[in-house]
Coordinates of C-alpha atoms in Angstrom, one line a residue:
Chain A
M141 CA -23.0 -19.7 20.4
S142 CA -21.6 -22.4 18.2
D143 CA -24.0 -21.3 15.4
N144 CA -22.3 -17.9 15.9
L145 CA -18.9 -19.4 15.6
N146 CA -19.9 -21.2 12.4
I147 CA -21.2 -18.0 11.0
R148 CA -17.9 -16.1 12.0
I149 CA -16.0 -19.1 10.3
L150 CA -18.0 -19.0 7.3
K151 CA -17.5 -15.3 6.8
E152 CA -13.7 -15.9 7.2
K153 CA -13.9 -18.5 4.5
L154 CA -15.7 -16.0 2.0
F155 CA -13.7 -13.2 2.8
L156 CA -10.5 -15.4 1.9
I157 CA -12.0 -16.4 -1.4
C158 CA -13.0 -12.9 -2.1
I159 CA -9.5 -11.2 -1.6
G160 CA -8.0 -14.4 -3.5
I161 CA -10.1 -14.0 -6.4
L162 CA -9.6 -10.0 -6.4
T163 CA -5.8 -10.5 -6.3
I164 CA -5.9 -12.5 -9.3
A165 CA -7.9 -10.2 -10.8
T166 CA -5.4 -7.6 -10.3
V167 CA -2.7 -9.5 -12.1
F168 CA -4.8 -11.1 -14.4
P169 CA -4.5 -8.1 -16.7
L170 CA -0.5 -8.6 -17.2
F171 CA -0.8 -12.1 -18.4
H172 CA -3.6 -11.4 -20.9
I173 CA -1.5 -8.6 -22.1
M174 CA 1.6 -10.5 -22.5
Y175 CA -0.4 -13.3 -24.3
S176 CA -2.0 -11.0 -26.7
I177 CA 1.4 -8.9 -27.2
I178 CA 3.2 -12.4 -28.0
A179 CA 0.3 -14.1 -30.1
N180 CA -0.2 -11.0 -32.3
G181 CA 3.4 -9.9 -32.2
L182 CA 5.6 -13.0 -32.8
P183 CA 4.2 -14.1 -36.1
V184 CA 5.1 -10.4 -37.4
L185 CA 8.5 -10.5 -35.9
I186 CA 9.0 -14.0 -37.6
K187 CA 7.4 -13.1 -41.0
G188 CA 9.3 -10.0 -41.0
G189 CA 12.5 -11.4 -40.1
W190 CA 15.7 -9.2 -40.0
S191 CA 14.4 -6.3 -42.2
F192 CA 11.7 -5.8 -39.7
L193 CA 14.4 -4.5 -37.4
T194 CA 16.2 -2.9 -40.0
G195 CA 13.9 -1.7 -42.9
T196 CA 11.7 1.5 -43.1
L197 CA 8.0 1.5 -42.7
A198 CA 5.9 -0.3 -45.6
P199 CA 3.2 1.8 -47.6
P200 CA -0.3 1.4 -46.4
G201 CA -1.7 -2.1 -47.3
D202 CA 1.4 -3.5 -48.6
G203 CA 3.8 -5.8 -46.4
L204 CA 5.5 -5.3 -43.1
G205 CA 8.7 -3.4 -44.2
G206 CA 10.5 -2.4 -40.9
I207 CA 10.6 -0.1 -38.0
G208 CA 14.4 0.4 -38.1
P209 CA 14.1 4.3 -37.7
A210 CA 11.8 3.8 -34.9
I211 CA 14.3 1.7 -32.8
V212 CA 17.3 3.8 -33.8
G213 CA 15.2 6.8 -32.7
T214 CA 14.2 5.4 -29.1
F215 CA 18.0 4.9 -28.6
I216 CA 19.0 8.1 -29.7
L217 CA 16.3 9.9 -27.7
T218 CA 17.0 7.9 -24.5
A219 CA 20.7 8.3 -24.9
L220 CA 20.2 12.1 -25.1
A221 CA 17.8 12.6 -22.6
S222 CA 20.2 10.8 -20.0
L223 CA 22.9 12.9 -21.1
I224 CA 20.9 15.8 -20.5
G225 CA 19.0 14.8 -17.5
L226 CA 21.6 12.8 -15.5
P227 CA 23.9 15.6 -14.1
V228 CA 21.2 17.8 -13.0
A229 CA 19.2 15.1 -11.5
V230 CA 22.3 13.4 -9.5
L231 CA 23.4 16.8 -8.2
T232 CA 19.8 17.7 -7.1
G233 CA 19.4 14.4 -5.4
I234 CA 22.9 15.0 -3.4
Y235 CA 21.6 18.4 -2.5
A236 CA 18.4 16.7 -0.9
A237 CA 20.6 14.2 0.7
E238 CA 23.2 16.3 1.9
Y239 CA 21.0 19.2 3.3
P240 CA 17.7 17.2 4.2
N241 CA 16.7 19.8 6.8
S242 CA 17.4 23.1 5.0
L243 CA 14.2 24.6 3.6
I244 CA 15.4 24.0 -0.2
G245 CA 16.4 20.6 0.5
R246 CA 12.9 19.7 2.0
A247 CA 11.1 21.5 -1.0
T248 CA 13.3 19.7 -3.5
R249 CA 12.0 16.4 -2.2
T250 CA 8.3 17.5 -2.4
L251 CA 9.2 19.1 -5.8
L252 CA 10.6 15.7 -7.1
M253 CA 7.8 13.7 -6.0
I254 CA 5.2 16.1 -7.5
M255 CA 7.4 15.8 -10.7
M256 CA 7.2 12.2 -10.6
E257 CA 3.4 12.5 -10.7
F258 CA 3.2 14.9 -13.2
P259 CA 1.1 14.4 -16.6
T260 CA 3.6 13.9 -19.1
I261 CA 1.8 15.3 -21.8
L262 CA 1.9 18.8 -20.2
V263 CA 5.8 18.3 -20.3
G264 CA 5.7 17.7 -24.0
L265 CA 3.5 20.6 -24.7
F266 CA 5.7 22.6 -22.5
V267 CA 8.9 21.6 -24.4
M268 CA 6.9 22.2 -27.8
N269 CA 6.3 25.8 -26.9
L270 CA 9.8 26.5 -25.4
V271 CA 11.8 24.7 -28.3
V272 CA 9.8 23.7 -31.2
L273 CA 7.8 26.8 -32.0
P274 CA 11.0 29.0 -31.8
M275 CA 12.9 26.6 -34.0
G276 CA 10.2 26.0 -36.5
S277 CA 10.3 22.2 -36.6
Y278 CA 10.0 19.2 -34.4
S279 CA 13.4 18.0 -33.4
A280 CA 15.2 15.2 -32.0
I281 CA 16.7 17.7 -29.2
A282 CA 13.4 18.9 -28.2
G283 CA 12.1 15.2 -27.8
A284 CA 15.0 14.5 -25.5
L285 CA 14.7 17.3 -23.6
S286 CA 11.0 16.4 -22.6
L287 CA 12.3 12.8 -21.7
A288 CA 14.9 14.4 -19.7
I289 CA 12.4 16.5 -17.6
I290 CA 10.6 13.1 -17.2
M291 CA 13.4 11.2 -16.2
M292 CA 15.1 13.4 -13.8
P293 CA 12.8 13.0 -10.9
Y294 CA 13.4 9.4 -10.8
V295 CA 17.1 9.4 -10.7
A296 CA 17.0 12.5 -8.1
V297 CA 15.0 10.6 -5.6
Y298 CA 17.0 7.4 -6.0
T299 CA 20.0 9.3 -5.6
D300 CA 18.9 11.0 -2.4
E301 CA 17.8 7.6 -1.1
A302 CA 20.7 5.8 -1.8
L303 CA 22.8 8.4 -0.1
K304 CA 20.8 8.6 2.8
S305 CA 21.0 4.6 3.3
I306 CA 24.7 4.9 3.8
P307 CA 25.6 4.1 7.7
P308 CA 26.6 7.4 9.2
K309 CA 30.1 6.1 10.2
Y310 CA 31.5 6.2 6.7
R311 CA 30.5 9.9 6.7
E312 CA 31.9 10.6 10.0
G313 CA 35.1 8.5 9.0
A314 CA 35.7 10.5 5.8
F315 CA 35.1 13.8 7.7
A316 CA 37.7 12.9 10.3
L317 CA 40.2 12.2 7.7
G318 CA 39.9 16.2 7.1
L319 CA 38.3 15.8 3.7
T320 CA 36.0 18.4 2.4
R321 CA 32.4 18.3 2.0
A322 CA 32.6 17.9 -1.8
K323 CA 35.5 15.0 -1.5
V324 CA 33.5 13.3 1.3
V325 CA 30.7 13.2 -1.4
F326 CA 32.2 12.4 -4.5
K327 CA 35.2 10.2 -3.3
V328 CA 33.6 8.5 -0.6
L329 CA 29.6 8.6 -0.6
I330 CA 29.0 8.2 -4.4
G331 CA 31.3 5.2 -4.6
L332 CA 29.1 3.5 -1.7
A333 CA 25.7 4.6 -3.3
R334 CA 26.6 3.8 -6.6
K335 CA 24.3 0.8 -6.8
G336 CA 21.6 2.8 -5.9
I337 CA 22.0 5.5 -8.0
M338 CA 22.6 3.1 -11.0
T339 CA 19.2 1.7 -10.0
G340 CA 17.5 5.1 -10.3
V341 CA 19.3 5.7 -13.6
L342 CA 18.1 2.3 -15.1
I343 CA 14.5 2.7 -13.9
G344 CA 14.6 6.5 -15.5
I345 CA 15.8 5.0 -18.9
A346 CA 13.3 2.1 -18.6
K347 CA 10.7 4.7 -17.9
V348 CA 11.3 7.0 -20.8
A349 CA 12.0 4.6 -23.4
G350 CA 8.5 3.5 -23.1
E351 CA 7.1 7.2 -23.0
T352 CA 4.8 8.4 -25.8
A353 CA 2.9 11.6 -24.8
P354 CA 5.9 13.8 -24.2
L355 CA 7.1 13.0 -27.6
L356 CA 3.9 13.7 -29.6
F357 CA 4.6 17.4 -30.2
T358 CA 8.3 17.3 -29.8
A359 CA 10.0 14.5 -31.7
G360 CA 7.3 14.4 -34.2
G361 CA 8.0 11.1 -35.4
A362 CA 9.8 9.9 -38.5
S363 CA 9.3 6.4 -39.8
R364 CA 11.0 6.4 -43.3
V365 CA 14.3 8.3 -42.5
Y366 CA 17.0 7.3 -40.0
F367 CA 18.6 9.8 -37.8
D368 CA 18.7 13.0 -39.5
G369 CA 20.4 15.6 -37.5
L370 CA 19.5 17.0 -34.2
N371 CA 17.3 19.6 -35.4
R372 CA 15.4 17.2 -37.3
P373 CA 12.0 15.2 -36.6
I374 CA 12.9 11.8 -35.1
G375 CA 10.8 8.6 -34.6
A376 CA 10.6 6.4 -31.5
I377 CA 8.8 3.0 -31.1
P378 CA 6.1 4.1 -28.7
L379 CA 5.2 7.0 -31.0
L380 CA 5.3 4.8 -34.0
I381 CA 2.7 2.3 -32.3
Y382 CA 0.5 5.1 -31.1
N383 CA 0.3 6.5 -34.7
L384 CA -0.1 3.0 -36.4
V385 CA -3.0 1.7 -34.1
Q386 CA -5.0 4.8 -35.3
Q387 CA -4.6 3.8 -39.0
P388 CA -7.2 1.8 -40.7
Y389 CA -5.0 -0.4 -42.6
T390 CA -4.2 -4.0 -41.4
N391 CA -0.6 -4.4 -41.9
Y392 CA 0.0 -1.2 -40.0
H393 CA -1.9 -2.9 -37.1
E394 CA 0.4 -6.2 -37.6
I395 CA 3.3 -3.6 -37.6
A396 CA 2.1 -2.1 -34.3
W397 CA 1.6 -5.6 -32.7
G398 CA 5.7 -6.4 -33.8
A399 CA 6.6 -3.0 -32.5
S400 CA 4.8 -3.5 -29.0
L401 CA 6.5 -7.1 -28.8
L402 CA 9.8 -5.4 -29.2
L403 CA 9.2 -2.7 -26.7
M404 CA 7.9 -5.1 -24.2
I405 CA 11.1 -7.0 -24.6
I406 CA 13.2 -3.8 -24.3
F407 CA 11.3 -2.8 -21.1
L408 CA 11.5 -6.2 -19.4
G409 CA 15.1 -6.6 -20.4
L410 CA 15.8 -3.2 -18.5
F411 CA 13.3 -3.5 -15.7
L412 CA 13.3 -7.3 -14.7
P413 CA 17.0 -7.6 -13.5
I414 CA 16.8 -4.4 -11.6
R415 CA 13.6 -5.6 -10.0
L416 CA 14.9 -9.0 -9.1
S417 CA 18.0 -7.8 -7.6
L418 CA 16.0 -5.3 -5.1
K419 CA 13.3 -5.6 -2.6
E420 CA 11.3 -2.8 -3.8
V421 CA 11.1 -0.1 -6.6
K422 CA 9.3 3.1 -6.8
L423 CA 7.4 3.8 -10.4
Chain B
M194 CA 37.2 30.5 15.3
S195 CA 37.5 34.2 14.1
K196 CA 34.7 35.8 12.2
E197 CA 37.2 36.3 9.2
E198 CA 37.6 32.4 9.1
R199 CA 34.0 31.5 9.5
Y200 CA 33.5 28.3 7.1
I201 CA 31.9 28.7 4.0
D202 CA 30.2 25.9 2.5
T203 CA 31.3 26.0 -0.8
F204 CA 30.0 22.8 -1.9
K205 CA 26.4 24.0 -1.0
Y206 CA 26.8 27.1 -3.4
F207 CA 28.0 24.7 -6.0
L208 CA 25.1 22.3 -5.9
L209 CA 22.8 24.9 -5.2
P210 CA 22.1 26.3 -8.7
F211 CA 21.3 22.9 -10.0
C212 CA 18.3 22.7 -7.3
L213 CA 17.3 26.0 -8.2
F214 CA 17.3 25.0 -12.0
V215 CA 14.6 22.4 -11.3
F216 CA 12.4 24.7 -9.4
G217 CA 13.1 27.3 -12.2
L218 CA 12.0 24.7 -14.8
F219 CA 8.6 24.0 -12.8
A220 CA 8.0 27.7 -12.4
L221 CA 8.7 28.5 -16.0
M222 CA 6.3 25.5 -17.0
L223 CA 3.7 27.2 -15.0
A224 CA 4.4 30.6 -16.4
V225 CA 4.4 29.2 -20.1
Y226 CA 1.1 27.4 -19.6
F227 CA -0.6 31.0 -17.8
S228 CA 1.0 32.8 -21.0
A229 CA -0.2 31.0 -23.5
S230 CA -3.7 30.6 -22.2
I231 CA -4.0 34.4 -22.1
P232 CA -5.3 34.8 -25.6
I233 CA -8.3 32.5 -25.3
F234 CA -9.1 34.2 -21.6
Q235 CA -9.3 37.5 -23.5
H236 CA -11.4 35.9 -26.5
E237 CA -14.0 34.3 -24.4
G238 CA -13.3 34.6 -20.7
I239 CA -14.0 31.7 -18.3
K240 CA -16.8 30.2 -21.0
I241 CA -13.3 28.1 -22.0
Y242 CA -13.9 26.0 -18.9
T243 CA -17.8 26.2 -18.3
T244 CA -19.1 25.2 -22.3
N245 CA -19.1 22.3 -24.5
I246 CA -18.6 24.0 -27.7
W247 CA -15.9 23.2 -30.3
R248 CA -15.9 25.6 -33.2
A249 CA -12.9 26.1 -35.3
S250 CA -13.1 28.5 -38.0
E251 CA -11.1 30.3 -40.6
N252 CA -12.4 33.5 -39.4
P253 CA -11.1 34.2 -35.8
N254 CA -14.3 36.2 -34.7
K255 CA -16.4 33.0 -35.1
E256 CA -14.0 30.6 -33.1
F257 CA -15.3 29.3 -30.0
Y258 CA -13.8 26.7 -27.4
G259 CA -15.3 25.1 -24.7
V260 CA -13.6 22.2 -22.9
L261 CA -16.2 21.3 -20.3
A262 CA -16.8 18.0 -22.1
A263 CA -12.9 17.0 -21.7
I264 CA -12.8 18.2 -18.0
Y265 CA -15.9 16.3 -17.3
G266 CA -14.4 13.1 -19.1
S267 CA -11.2 13.3 -17.2
V268 CA -12.9 13.4 -14.0
Y269 CA -15.5 10.7 -15.1
T270 CA -12.9 8.3 -16.2
S271 CA -10.6 8.8 -13.3
V272 CA -13.3 8.2 -11.0
L273 CA -14.5 5.0 -12.6
A274 CA -10.7 4.1 -12.3
I275 CA -10.6 4.8 -8.7
L276 CA -13.7 2.6 -8.0
I277 CA -12.1 -0.2 -9.7
A278 CA -8.8 0.3 -8.3
L279 CA -10.2 0.4 -4.6
P280 CA -11.4 -3.2 -4.0
L281 CA -8.6 -4.4 -6.1
S282 CA -5.5 -2.6 -4.5
V283 CA -6.7 -3.2 -1.0
S284 CA -7.6 -6.8 -1.4
F285 CA -4.1 -7.2 -3.2
A286 CA -2.3 -5.5 -0.3
V287 CA -4.0 -7.6 2.3
F288 CA -3.6 -11.1 0.6
V289 CA -0.1 -10.8 -0.3
I290 CA 1.2 -9.2 2.9
D291 CA -1.0 -11.6 5.3
Y292 CA -2.4 -14.7 3.5
A293 CA -0.5 -15.6 0.3
P294 CA 1.5 -18.5 0.4
Q295 CA 5.3 -17.8 0.7
K296 CA 5.9 -19.1 -2.6
V297 CA 3.8 -16.8 -4.9
K298 CA 4.3 -13.5 -2.6
E299 CA 7.3 -12.5 -4.3
P300 CA 5.9 -13.1 -7.9
L301 CA 2.7 -11.5 -7.2
I302 CA 4.6 -8.2 -6.1
V303 CA 6.8 -8.4 -9.3
A304 CA 4.0 -8.8 -11.4
T305 CA 2.2 -5.9 -10.2
D306 CA 5.7 -4.0 -10.1
V307 CA 6.0 -4.7 -13.9
M308 CA 2.4 -3.7 -14.6
A309 CA 3.0 -0.3 -12.9
G310 CA 6.0 0.5 -15.0
L311 CA 4.7 -1.0 -18.3
P312 CA 4.9 1.5 -21.1
T313 CA 1.3 2.8 -21.4
I314 CA 1.3 2.5 -25.1
I315 CA 1.3 -1.2 -24.7
Y316 CA -1.9 -0.7 -22.5
G317 CA -3.2 1.3 -25.4
I318 CA -2.6 -1.1 -28.1
W319 CA -3.9 -4.0 -25.7
G320 CA -7.0 -1.9 -24.8
A321 CA -7.9 -0.8 -28.3
F322 CA -7.5 -4.1 -30.1
V323 CA -8.4 -6.9 -27.4
L324 CA -10.2 -5.1 -24.2
V325 CA -12.7 -3.1 -26.0
P326 CA -14.2 -5.7 -28.1
L327 CA -14.3 -8.0 -24.9
L328 CA -16.0 -5.4 -23.0
K329 CA -18.5 -4.5 -25.7
K330 CA -19.3 -8.2 -26.1
Y331 CA -19.6 -9.5 -22.6
V332 CA -20.5 -6.3 -20.5
M333 CA -21.8 -3.5 -22.6
D334 CA -24.1 -5.4 -25.0
P335 CA -25.7 -7.5 -22.5
L336 CA -26.3 -4.7 -19.9
Y337 CA -27.5 -2.4 -22.6
A338 CA -29.9 -5.3 -23.8
Y339 CA -31.5 -5.7 -20.7
L340 CA -31.0 -2.6 -18.4
S341 CA -31.2 0.5 -21.0
F342 CA -33.9 1.9 -18.8
I343 CA -31.2 2.9 -16.4
P344 CA -29.6 6.2 -17.5
L345 CA -26.0 4.6 -16.8
F346 CA -26.6 2.2 -19.5
S347 CA -28.7 4.1 -21.8
F348 CA -26.5 4.7 -24.5
K349 CA -26.3 2.1 -27.4
P350 CA -22.5 0.9 -27.5
V351 CA -21.9 1.1 -31.1
T352 CA -18.1 1.1 -31.4
G353 CA -17.5 0.0 -27.6
Y354 CA -15.2 3.4 -27.3
S355 CA -16.4 5.0 -24.2
Y356 CA -16.0 6.4 -20.8
F357 CA -16.6 2.8 -19.4
S358 CA -13.8 1.5 -21.6
A359 CA -11.4 4.1 -20.5
G360 CA -12.3 3.8 -17.0
V361 CA -11.8 0.2 -16.8
L362 CA -8.2 0.3 -18.7
L363 CA -7.3 3.3 -16.2
G364 CA -8.5 1.1 -13.5
I365 CA -6.1 -1.8 -14.4
M366 CA -3.3 0.6 -15.1
V367 CA -3.4 2.3 -11.6
T368 CA -4.2 -0.4 -9.4
P369 CA -0.6 -1.7 -9.0
F370 CA 0.5 1.9 -8.3
A371 CA -2.3 2.3 -5.8
S372 CA -1.6 -1.1 -4.2
A373 CA 2.2 -0.5 -3.7
I374 CA 1.4 2.3 -1.5
I375 CA -1.3 0.6 0.5
R376 CA 0.9 -2.4 0.9
E377 CA 3.7 -0.5 2.4
A378 CA 1.6 0.9 5.1
Y379 CA 0.0 -2.3 5.8
R380 CA 3.3 -4.0 5.8
S381 CA 4.7 -1.7 8.4
L382 CA 1.7 -2.0 10.8
P383 CA 3.4 -3.6 14.1
F384 CA 3.2 -7.0 14.3
M385 CA 2.1 -6.7 18.0
Y386 CA -1.3 -5.5 16.8
R387 CA -1.7 -8.8 14.7
E388 CA -0.9 -10.9 18.0
A389 CA -3.1 -8.6 20.1
I390 CA -6.2 -9.1 17.8
Y391 CA -5.6 -13.0 17.3
S392 CA -4.9 -13.4 21.0
L393 CA -8.8 -12.1 21.4
G394 CA -10.0 -15.1 19.3
A395 CA -10.7 -12.9 16.2
T396 CA -11.0 -14.7 12.9
R397 CA -8.9 -13.4 10.0
Y398 CA -11.7 -11.4 8.4
E399 CA -12.5 -9.7 11.7
A400 CA -8.3 -9.1 12.2
T401 CA -8.2 -7.7 8.7
K402 CA -11.2 -5.3 9.2
I403 CA -9.4 -3.9 12.2
L404 CA -6.0 -3.6 10.7
I405 CA -7.5 -2.0 7.4
K406 CA -9.0 0.8 9.6
E407 CA -5.3 1.8 11.0
I408 CA -4.0 2.2 7.2
K409 CA -7.2 4.5 6.1
P410 CA -4.9 7.5 5.4
A411 CA -2.7 5.4 3.3
I412 CA -5.7 4.0 1.3
V413 CA -6.8 7.6 0.7
A414 CA -3.5 9.0 -0.1
G415 CA -3.1 5.8 -2.4
L416 CA -6.2 6.3 -4.4
L417 CA -5.6 10.2 -4.6
L418 CA -2.4 9.5 -6.5
A419 CA -3.7 7.1 -8.7
F420 CA -6.4 9.5 -9.6
G421 CA -3.6 11.6 -10.3
R422 CA -1.8 9.3 -12.5
A423 CA -5.4 8.2 -14.2
I424 CA -6.2 11.9 -15.0
G425 CA -2.8 12.7 -16.6
E426 CA -2.6 9.6 -18.8
T427 CA -2.9 10.1 -22.6
V428 CA -2.2 7.6 -25.4
A429 CA -3.8 4.6 -23.7
V430 CA -7.1 6.5 -23.0
S431 CA -7.1 8.5 -26.0
L432 CA -7.1 5.1 -28.0
V433 CA -10.2 3.7 -26.4
I434 CA -12.4 6.8 -25.1
G435 CA -13.8 7.5 -28.7
N436 CA -12.7 11.2 -28.8
T437 CA -15.9 12.9 -29.1
F438 CA -17.3 16.0 -27.6
N439 CA -19.9 14.7 -25.3
I440 CA -21.2 15.2 -21.9
S441 CA -23.3 12.0 -21.1
P442 CA -23.9 10.3 -17.8
S443 CA -24.1 6.9 -19.6
L444 CA -21.1 4.7 -19.2
F445 CA -21.1 3.6 -23.0
A446 CA -21.0 6.9 -24.8
P447 CA -17.9 8.1 -26.2
G448 CA -16.2 11.0 -24.9
Y449 CA -13.0 13.2 -24.5
T450 CA -10.5 13.6 -21.6
I451 CA -8.3 16.7 -21.4
S452 CA -5.0 14.9 -22.4
S453 CA -6.6 12.9 -25.2
L454 CA -7.9 16.3 -26.5
I455 CA -4.6 17.9 -26.5
A456 CA -3.2 14.8 -28.0
N457 CA -5.8 14.8 -31.0
Q458 CA -6.2 18.2 -31.9
F459 CA -2.9 19.8 -31.3
G460 CA -1.5 18.5 -34.4
N461 CA -3.8 20.8 -36.4
A462 CA -4.5 23.6 -34.0
F463 CA -2.0 25.9 -35.6
I464 CA -4.0 26.8 -38.6
Y465 CA -6.4 28.7 -36.4
K466 CA -6.1 31.6 -34.4
Y467 CA -7.2 30.6 -30.8
M468 CA -7.2 26.9 -30.9
V469 CA -3.5 26.4 -29.4
S470 CA -4.4 28.8 -26.7
A471 CA -7.6 27.0 -26.0
L472 CA -5.5 23.6 -25.8
F473 CA -3.0 25.3 -23.5
A474 CA -5.9 26.6 -21.3
A475 CA -7.1 23.0 -21.1
G476 CA -3.4 21.7 -20.1
L477 CA -3.7 24.7 -17.4
S478 CA -6.8 22.8 -16.0
L479 CA -4.9 19.7 -16.0
F480 CA -1.9 21.0 -14.4
F481 CA -4.0 22.3 -11.5
I482 CA -6.2 19.3 -11.0
G483 CA -3.0 17.2 -11.0
L484 CA -1.0 19.6 -8.8
A485 CA -3.8 19.6 -6.0
V486 CA -4.5 15.8 -6.2
N487 CA -0.9 14.9 -5.9
I488 CA -0.1 17.4 -3.2
L489 CA -3.1 16.2 -1.1
G490 CA -2.0 12.4 -1.4
I491 CA 1.7 13.5 -0.6
L492 CA 0.7 15.5 2.5
I493 CA -1.4 12.8 3.9
L494 CA 1.5 10.1 3.2
R495 CA 3.7 12.5 5.1
R496 CA 1.3 13.4 7.8
Y497 CA 0.7 9.6 8.8
G498 CA 4.3 8.9 8.6
H499 CA 4.2 6.7 5.8
V500 CA 7.0 8.3 3.6
R501 CA 7.3 7.6 0.1

């Protein structure tokens, strides 16, 4: 009997050690990634100095130059994508929250969840076919469109949930004042849900600022010219990293590490404040 | 209220177009993939999915494309990723909810959330420059040296870029995502269950075994959705898989995935008559695999009340 108990306790100990080790194994890569990016990227940023942020790409095998066009491109693409995607996303989210039991309301929720998981390269190829082919050139507007499609479901789902989490008494009170439904939503509920909606917007922005695949055949990339018009190719930090990693030149690899560190700082700067102010996030 | 005065919800009709726009966009996407694939289906029929030939030619009659290797590679690497994610994500969920000391609980969850959102290109550059050399030196080379008689390990890892590297990298990437779903389900188990189990004198190992059984559907759904993420991932995979048309059971052989095939070949596809169409057909297969897996995952979550 006591032998049996000993075996059970031994099993319990083994089990706890096992899942402890597996838990460490789950998060260990994050620290290894951060260490690698900082160890390889920081010297580049220090060596390149200010001009790494403002200059244009160096020739192969010759120095660091800068990644200015890619940084500017990422900001322009993200801003444009927000401009295009946010209105549709918020209004779709409102519909899903206001009419949750209608057929379209339920279908919308499902569709949004499917779009959240949809392979992003397919969105890029789709926009390429729709915008780039007729225009005859990669363009900033095509890149922004595909990012807008990717950002949209995040913002819509967060809007939906933020609205649904408002206690019903506010809605009832607003209706009791004789307001129309539009006024109830826009004057009362949106104000109450603004934190949740803002979270969705920021998560969406953090997500698309790091996207590469949907930009491959839409934005096209530009590393030596700054913004050149909406109908011209544009660079982005993730796109630049992807292209540089595949080159054989050592200085390009160094630039890629530097750009990765910058991208990681941008992502963490956006994501950590949101995450720490909330209990959980959907990604 | 008389019939004439019946309340019309104008707000609903104002919002509706935006909703329908999103549906329209999705339908249009499907239509574009179908219509762009038509030329290749007319050219070679279903062979595009059943053969492993990639013959680009100036002469359209000699062109022939089969993307079987890419489909095989996509499924192979994603299955590897899931096999890695299963033990990690379940252990993580259990440990964090039930056994982790209060102080490290929240930091651990924040760390996995950061991992789930981290730009995939960062995994890509880390994978290509750090992970692959490590895996080659400490895993692939020793396994090949001593166990190469087993077909799984029979390919000499020359560069290290392989199904195995891609699978491991994808596994690392999707584990936090799967574990977030499993964690939520595990957390939502009524506390009563735990009290009842412990009151019977169960050890923590035995209690966990019983509790895990309760959330099996959530585990399946989490892994399905993780599979969907893995199969759609592009840049990180394309930097570590080796990008070679190859169908091999060996873990250490280089290969292709659907998304990395598109990323690699699309740039120069327009010189040829059928290659663009062939790549859209490859995209169409990814479209359906992704859709099927994700819908199944979402349905399972809904069916068992774990709304996400």
